[in-house]
Short mmCIF file of C-alpha atoms in Angstrom, two decimals:
data_model
loop_
_atom_site.label_atom_id
_atom_site.label_comp_id
_atom_site.label_asym_id
_atom_site.label_seq_id
_atom_site.Cartn_x
_atom_site.Cartn_y
_atom_site.Cartn_z
CA MET D 196 84.93 58.54 157.09
CA THR D 197 82.59 56.21 155.22
CA PHE D 198 81.39 52.75 156.14
CA SER D 199 80.15 50.17 153.66
CA LEU D 200 77.58 47.45 154.22
CA LYS D 201 78.92 44.17 155.52
CA ASP D 202 79.15 41.13 153.29
CA GLY D 203 75.83 39.38 153.17
CA ALA D 204 73.68 42.37 154.06
CA SER D 205 72.34 42.57 150.52
CA HIS D 206 70.69 39.19 150.98
CA ILE D 207 68.02 40.79 153.16
CA ALA D 208 66.48 42.46 150.16
CA GLU D 209 66.05 39.10 148.44
CA ALA D 210 63.94 37.55 151.22
CA PRO D 211 60.15 37.63 150.72
CA LEU D 212 58.02 40.03 152.72
CA PRO D 213 55.41 38.65 155.14
CA ARG D 214 52.78 39.55 152.57
CA ALA D 215 52.64 41.34 149.27
CA SER D 216 53.26 45.02 149.93
CA GLN D 217 54.32 48.12 148.07
CA SER D 218 55.59 49.75 151.27
CA PRO D 219 59.33 50.18 151.79
CA VAL D 220 60.78 47.80 154.35
CA ILE D 221 61.27 48.95 157.94
CA TYR D 222 64.25 47.31 159.62
CA ILE D 223 63.76 46.91 163.36
CA LEU D 224 67.12 46.89 165.16
CA LEU D 225 67.22 44.98 168.46
CA SER D 226 70.26 44.41 170.66
CA LEU D 227 69.92 41.94 173.54
CA TYR D 228 71.68 41.52 176.84
CA ASN D 229 70.08 39.31 179.50
CA GLY D 230 66.62 40.45 178.48
CA ALA D 231 64.70 37.19 178.85
CA ALA D 232 62.47 38.49 181.66
CA TYR D 233 60.75 41.10 179.48
CA LEU D 234 61.64 40.16 175.90
CA PRO D 235 58.51 38.10 175.06
CA ASP D 236 56.21 41.12 175.50
CA GLN D 237 58.28 43.17 173.09
CA LEU D 238 58.46 40.42 170.47
CA GLU D 239 54.72 39.84 170.57
CA SER D 240 54.15 43.56 170.02
CA PHE D 241 56.17 43.31 166.79
CA LEU D 242 53.79 40.64 165.52
CA ARG D 243 50.77 42.83 166.33
CA GLN D 244 51.95 45.75 164.18
CA ASP D 245 49.34 46.78 161.62
CA LEU D 246 52.12 47.64 159.15
CA ARG D 247 53.55 44.28 158.18
CA SER D 248 56.46 45.25 155.92
CA TRP D 249 59.13 44.98 158.61
CA ARG D 250 62.17 42.82 159.20
CA LEU D 251 63.96 42.30 162.48
CA LEU D 252 67.76 42.51 162.66
CA TRP D 253 69.03 41.39 166.05
CA ARG D 254 72.21 40.47 167.84
CA ASP D 255 72.96 39.14 171.28
CA ASP D 256 75.69 40.95 173.22
CA GLY D 257 76.74 38.04 175.43
CA SER D 258 73.55 37.18 177.31
CA GLU D 259 73.77 34.55 180.02
CA ASP D 260 70.03 33.95 180.36
CA GLY D 261 67.53 32.57 177.85
CA SER D 262 67.44 35.56 175.51
CA ARG D 263 68.86 33.76 172.48
CA ALA D 264 66.55 30.78 172.96
CA LEU D 265 63.57 33.14 173.04
CA MET D 266 64.72 34.72 169.80
CA ARG D 267 65.01 31.29 168.17
CA ALA D 268 61.46 30.49 169.20
CA PHE D 269 60.23 33.85 167.94
CA SER D 270 61.82 33.34 164.53
CA ALA D 271 59.66 30.25 164.09
CA LYS D 272 56.59 32.53 164.10
CA CYS D 273 58.04 34.75 161.38
CA ALA D 274 58.14 34.38 157.62
CA ALA D 275 61.37 33.31 155.95
CA GLY D 276 63.94 36.09 156.12
CA GLN D 277 61.86 38.27 158.44
CA CYS D 278 63.99 37.58 161.53
CA MET D 279 67.73 37.93 160.85
CA GLU D 280 70.51 37.39 163.37
CA VAL D 281 73.85 39.11 163.32
CA SER D 282 75.94 36.30 164.78
CA LEU D 283 77.93 36.76 167.95
CA SER D 284 81.11 38.83 168.14
CA PRO D 285 83.95 37.24 170.14
CA ARG D 286 83.33 39.57 173.07
CA ARG D 287 80.71 41.88 174.53
CA ILE D 288 80.86 45.32 172.92
CA GLY D 289 78.11 47.24 174.74
CA VAL D 290 74.76 48.66 173.73
CA ARG D 291 76.07 51.66 171.76
CA ARG D 292 78.39 49.72 169.47
CA SER D 293 75.91 46.87 169.18
CA TYR D 294 73.31 49.15 167.60
CA GLU D 295 75.92 50.75 165.37
CA LEU D 296 76.82 47.34 164.00
CA LEU D 297 73.17 46.48 163.41
CA LEU D 298 72.67 49.74 161.54
CA GLU D 299 75.51 48.86 159.19
CA HIS D 300 73.50 45.88 157.93
CA VAL D 301 70.52 47.94 156.76
CA PRO D 302 70.26 48.20 152.95
CA ASP D 303 70.26 51.62 151.32
CA ASN D 304 66.52 51.77 150.71
CA GLY D 305 65.41 50.65 154.17
CA TYR D 306 63.84 52.60 157.00
CA VAL D 307 65.08 51.99 160.56
CA ALA D 308 63.23 51.63 163.87
CA PHE D 309 65.23 51.13 167.06
CA ALA D 310 63.81 48.69 169.62
CA ASP D 311 64.66 47.90 173.22
CA GLN D 312 64.34 44.42 174.69
CA ASP D 313 62.05 45.44 177.56
CA ASP D 314 59.41 47.77 176.07
CA VAL D 315 56.08 47.13 174.33
CA TRP D 316 55.01 48.81 171.10
CA LEU D 317 51.43 49.90 170.49
CA ASP D 318 49.87 48.21 167.47
CA ASP D 319 50.00 51.25 165.17
CA LYS D 320 53.48 52.44 166.12
CA LEU D 321 55.18 51.64 162.80
CA SER D 322 52.29 52.69 160.58
CA ARG D 323 51.98 56.10 162.25
CA ALA D 324 55.71 56.67 162.04
CA PHE D 325 55.90 55.66 158.38
CA ASP D 326 52.92 57.86 157.47
CA ALA D 327 54.73 60.81 159.04
CA LEU D 328 57.93 60.29 157.03
CA LYS D 329 56.83 58.84 153.70
CA THR D 330 56.52 62.16 151.85
CA SER D 331 59.70 63.77 153.20
CA ARG D 332 62.34 64.65 150.60
CA LYS D 333 64.93 65.39 153.29
CA PRO D 334 66.73 63.31 155.91
CA ALA D 335 63.93 62.72 158.39
CA LEU D 336 63.38 61.44 161.92
CA TYR D 337 60.11 60.63 163.66
CA CYS D 338 59.75 60.27 167.43
CA ALA D 339 56.82 60.03 169.83
CA ARG D 340 55.72 60.19 173.43
CA GLN D 341 55.42 57.05 175.52
CA PHE D 342 53.41 55.65 178.36
CA ILE D 343 55.94 55.24 181.19
CA VAL D 344 55.05 52.08 183.07
CA ASP D 345 56.41 49.93 185.87
CA GLU D 346 58.01 46.52 185.37
CA ASN D 347 54.56 44.90 185.24
CA LEU D 348 53.32 47.40 182.62
CA GLY D 349 51.10 49.11 185.20
CA HIS D 350 50.79 52.63 186.60
CA ARG D 351 50.77 54.33 183.21
CA ARG D 352 51.73 57.97 182.96
CA LEU D 353 52.56 60.03 179.89
CA SER D 354 56.08 61.17 179.15
CA PRO D 355 56.58 64.95 178.79
CA ARG D 356 54.96 66.63 175.82
CA LEU D 357 57.22 67.00 172.77
CA PRO D 358 57.80 70.37 171.10
CA ALA D 359 57.76 70.90 167.37
CA GLY D 360 59.26 73.13 164.70
CA LYS D 361 62.48 75.09 165.14
CA SER D 362 62.66 74.23 168.85
CA LEU D 363 63.83 70.75 167.79
CA HIS D 364 66.73 71.72 165.57
CA LEU D 365 70.47 71.78 166.11
CA ALA D 366 70.95 74.23 168.99
CA ALA D 367 68.25 72.56 171.08
CA ALA D 368 69.41 69.09 170.06
CA LEU D 369 72.85 69.83 171.53
CA THR D 370 71.37 70.49 174.98
CA GLN D 371 69.27 67.33 175.34
CA ASN D 372 67.92 64.33 173.48
CA LEU D 373 64.15 64.49 173.03
CA ALA D 374 64.04 61.60 170.55
CA VAL D 375 63.63 58.52 172.74
CA GLY D 376 65.31 55.65 170.92
CA HIS D 377 62.57 53.05 170.80
CA THR D 378 60.07 55.57 169.33
CA ILE D 379 62.35 56.65 166.46
CA LEU D 380 61.90 55.95 162.77
CA LEU D 381 64.57 57.11 160.30
CA ASN D 382 64.20 57.41 156.55
CA PRO D 383 66.88 56.22 154.07
CA ALA D 384 68.36 59.70 153.57
CA ALA D 385 68.94 60.08 157.31
CA ILE D 386 70.42 56.60 157.63
CA ALA D 387 72.90 57.29 154.81
CA LEU D 388 74.26 60.30 156.67
CA ILE D 389 74.42 58.54 160.03
CA LYS D 390 76.31 55.59 158.58
CA LYS D 391 78.96 57.89 157.16
CA SER D 392 79.58 59.74 160.40
CA VAL D 393 81.53 58.71 163.50
CA VAL D 394 79.43 58.37 166.64
CA PRO D 395 81.09 59.98 169.70
CA GLU D 396 82.17 57.57 172.41
CA ASP D 397 79.77 58.82 175.11
CA VAL D 398 76.62 59.12 172.99
CA LEU D 399 73.98 56.54 172.13
CA LEU D 400 72.76 56.19 168.58
CA ASP D 401 69.32 57.74 169.18
CA TRP D 402 70.74 61.11 170.25
CA TRP D 403 73.38 61.03 167.51
CA SER D 404 70.68 60.33 164.90
CA TYR D 405 68.72 63.33 166.15
CA LEU D 406 71.85 65.51 166.00
CA ILE D 407 72.78 64.43 162.46
CA VAL D 408 69.28 65.01 161.08
CA ALA D 409 69.25 68.44 162.76
CA LEU D 410 72.72 69.27 161.40
CA PHE D 411 71.52 68.65 157.84
CA ASP D 412 68.30 70.64 158.35
CA GLY D 413 66.24 67.51 158.01
CA ASP D 414 62.64 66.97 159.02
CA ILE D 415 62.17 66.18 162.72
CA MET D 416 58.60 65.10 163.28
CA THR D 417 57.15 64.65 166.75
CA ASP D 418 54.00 62.76 167.67
CA ASN D 419 52.35 63.59 170.98
CA ARG D 420 50.26 60.46 170.86
CA PRO D 421 52.04 57.71 172.83
CA ALA D 422 53.57 54.97 170.67
CA SER D 423 54.83 52.52 173.29
CA LEU D 424 54.92 51.31 176.87
CA TYR D 425 58.30 52.38 178.24
CA ARG D 426 59.02 49.85 180.97
CA GLN D 427 60.96 51.06 184.02
CA HIS D 428 62.95 48.58 186.09
CA ARG D 429 66.28 48.28 187.85
CA GLN D 430 68.14 47.05 184.76
CA ASN D 431 67.19 49.96 182.44
CA THR D 432 70.13 51.14 180.35
CA VAL D 433 68.79 54.72 180.35
CA GLY D 434 65.32 54.88 181.88
CA ALA D 435 62.90 57.78 182.14
CA THR D 436 61.51 60.14 184.73
CA ALA D 437 58.24 61.81 183.87
CA HIS D 438 58.54 64.82 186.16
CA LEU D 439 60.85 67.69 185.18
CA PRO D 440 61.71 68.80 188.76
CA ILE D 441 62.89 65.28 189.59
CA ARG D 442 65.02 65.18 186.44
CA ALA D 443 66.56 68.53 187.31
CA TYR D 444 67.29 67.41 190.88
CA ARG D 445 68.95 64.20 189.69
CA ALA D 446 70.99 66.15 187.17
CA MET D 447 72.25 68.45 189.93
CA ARG D 448 73.25 65.45 192.01
CA ARG D 449 75.22 63.94 189.10
CA GLY D 450 77.04 67.18 188.53
CA PRO D 451 78.23 68.79 185.28
CA ALA D 452 81.28 66.68 184.40
CA VAL D 453 79.61 63.92 182.40
CA PHE D 454 77.16 66.20 180.62
CA MET D 455 79.74 68.84 179.68
CA ARG D 456 82.15 66.21 178.38
CA ARG D 457 79.37 64.78 176.23
CA PHE D 458 78.28 68.24 175.11
CA ALA D 459 81.83 69.18 174.05
CA GLY D 460 82.28 65.83 172.32
CA ASN D 461 79.08 66.28 170.34
CA VAL D 462 80.12 69.77 169.24
CA ALA D 463 83.57 68.57 168.13
CA SER D 464 82.19 65.56 166.25
CA LEU D 465 79.46 67.56 164.53
CA ARG D 466 82.04 70.18 163.53
CA GLN D 467 84.02 67.41 161.83
CA VAL D 468 80.91 66.25 159.97
CA ALA D 469 79.90 69.79 159.02
CA SER D 470 83.29 70.60 157.53
CA ALA D 471 83.43 67.44 155.40
CA SER D 472 82.81 67.77 151.67
CA PRO D 473 79.21 67.04 150.65
CA SER D 474 80.33 64.28 148.28
CA SER D 475 81.88 62.34 151.15
CA LEU D 476 78.71 62.47 153.23
CA MET D 477 75.80 62.29 150.83
CA SER D 478 74.58 59.10 149.28
CA GLU D 479 72.23 59.11 146.31
CA HIS D 480 69.29 59.35 148.76
CA ALA D 481 70.75 62.29 150.64
CA SER D 482 71.84 64.27 147.58
CA LYS D 483 68.39 64.02 146.04
CA ALA D 484 66.82 65.43 149.20
CA ARG D 485 67.98 69.00 148.38
CA HIS D 486 68.51 69.83 152.02
CA LEU D 487 70.71 72.73 153.12
CA PRO D 488 74.40 71.83 153.57
CA ALA D 489 75.70 71.26 157.08
CA GLN D 490 78.54 73.72 156.41
CA GLN D 491 76.17 76.53 157.40
CA TYR D 492 76.62 75.43 161.03
CA CYS D 493 80.43 75.51 161.06
CA ALA D 494 80.62 79.06 162.41
CA PHE D 495 78.02 78.28 165.09
CA LEU D 496 79.88 75.17 166.26
CA ASP D 497 83.21 77.05 166.19
CA GLU D 498 81.66 79.74 168.35
CA ILE D 499 80.59 77.18 170.94
CA GLU D 500 84.02 75.54 171.00
CA GLU D 501 85.67 78.92 171.50
CA ALA D 502 83.28 79.77 174.33
CA LEU D 503 84.04 76.48 176.08
CA ARG D 504 87.72 77.42 176.08
CA ALA D 505 87.09 81.02 177.18
CA SER D 506 85.78 82.74 180.30
CA PRO D 507 82.36 82.40 181.97
CA LEU D 508 81.53 85.86 180.61
CA ALA D 509 82.12 84.62 177.06
CA ARG D 510 79.74 81.75 177.67
CA ILE D 511 77.08 84.10 179.06
CA LYS D 512 77.34 86.21 175.91
CA LEU D 513 77.02 83.12 173.73
CA LEU D 514 73.83 82.01 175.51
CA SER D 515 72.46 85.52 175.05
CA ARG D 516 73.17 85.42 171.31
CA HIS D 517 71.87 81.90 170.79
CA ARG D 518 68.71 81.55 172.83
CA ALA D 519 67.86 78.34 170.98
CA LEU D 520 70.48 76.63 173.20
CA HIS D 521 67.64 75.79 175.52
CA ARG D 522 66.47 72.72 177.39
CA GLN D 523 62.79 71.90 177.75
CA GLY D 524 61.46 72.85 181.16
CA ARG D 525 62.47 75.91 183.16
CA LEU D 526 64.34 74.07 185.91
CA GLU D 527 66.29 71.90 183.47
CA HIS D 528 67.24 74.96 181.46
CA ILE D 529 68.50 76.75 184.55
CA VAL D 530 70.67 73.75 185.39
CA PHE D 531 72.04 73.65 181.84
CA CYS D 532 72.89 77.36 181.90
CA LEU D 533 74.69 77.06 185.24
CA TRP D 534 76.74 74.13 184.02
CA PHE D 535 77.57 75.79 180.72
CA ILE D 536 78.57 79.11 182.28
CA LEU D 537 80.47 77.96 185.36
CA ARG D 538 82.27 74.87 184.18
CA ARG D 539 84.36 73.94 181.21
CA ALA D 540 84.24 70.40 179.88
CA SER D 541 86.11 68.23 182.37
CA GLN D 542 88.04 66.65 179.53
CA SER D 543 89.06 67.74 176.08
CA PRO D 544 86.44 67.19 173.37
CA ILE D 545 86.42 63.67 172.06
CA ARG D 546 88.93 63.35 169.26
CA VAL D 547 87.28 62.13 166.09
CA LYS D 548 90.38 60.24 164.91
CA GLU D 549 90.49 58.32 168.19
CA VAL D 550 86.78 57.47 167.91
CA THR D 551 87.38 56.35 164.33
CA ARG D 552 90.23 54.07 165.41
CA ARG D 553 88.10 52.42 168.11
CA TYR D 554 85.19 52.09 165.69
CA ASP D 555 87.39 50.37 163.10
CA GLN D 556 88.56 47.92 165.74
CA THR D 557 84.93 47.07 166.54
CA ARG D 558 83.98 46.71 162.88
CA ALA D 559 86.82 44.26 162.36
CA LEU D 560 84.96 41.91 164.70
CA THR D 561 81.67 42.25 162.85
CA PRO D 562 80.31 38.92 161.56
CA LYS D 563 78.30 38.38 158.44
CA LEU D 564 74.56 38.70 158.58
CA MET D 565 72.80 35.35 158.42
CA PRO D 566 69.12 34.32 158.45
CA ASP D 567 68.03 32.79 161.71
CA LYS D 568 68.24 29.01 161.43
CA ALA D 569 64.84 28.34 162.92
CA SER D 570 63.22 30.59 160.33
CA THR D 571 65.00 29.13 157.33
CA GLU D 572 64.51 25.53 158.44
CA ARG D 573 60.80 26.02 158.92
CA HIS D 574 60.38 27.51 155.46
#
């Protein structure tokens, strides 16, 4: 299924940049929900970026605090057209769909950086990410480590080290998401593919972006220098734990049902994407990238689906054949193997047609993109 840009999205490209620049524009996507307590620190870190060719696309998902007022004040510090609001939908739609709607407003030639309302970016975050991707001729994703901090930005500790190379491609991407959303930068070829896919119901856009780039044999570039302060507090949507044994213990306490349902849903959705004709998935950007077709993974994904329906012995044999189905960290990998071998998905894989129907219902509520009033009035 394909999705087109919303009416009005093309107007972004007509707005002036903060300063004369030959760099492509990076669109920062920010969804808000009652984020007033920590939002100012994140917004100020945008203004401190040493790469200035960015624009902020934001929407509020029904906040009941001062989040929208803070965004209005922030827009007054920005150049005309640099801070753009996607006006409110009639109801709250949740963080996953909110970011999907923001992504739909990005023009074809833009790069995308996801942002959370409660983190803080280091000053060179965007410039380092863009330097990593600017020469790629494939769909490409950049991600980085973070300083994990408390709610007051203290007690810094580094997130786990990121691997590189083949250990980041499709088989490994199915087992866990190593691309933390607020560190990601996507190039136009990657965005074109993501827009034309259907995101599974249980998966956030950062993991799905990682999976799609891996499916199309794109470039996945990791940076082991921290790019942000990843704030931990009680209201985190996802949150982070720096220590692998603690993550493994918490995973065991949650049990396999949620993970295996998500795993099966990702496999089914990726199989749908992989079997689609190239012409239905590739934009001009993607077709010029000369990357290998996703159809090469059809047999691999079929094999996984068959193993999920078969016996534990069949799943053991599959893990033996495909050792790249591996989580980072020994304890986490042991947990994954136990779950995969001993339990089937607790529900049937997510049906792509059903996801498509729900997505279309959400898109029907999508408003037009409009410049923030405070920005346009000031300029």
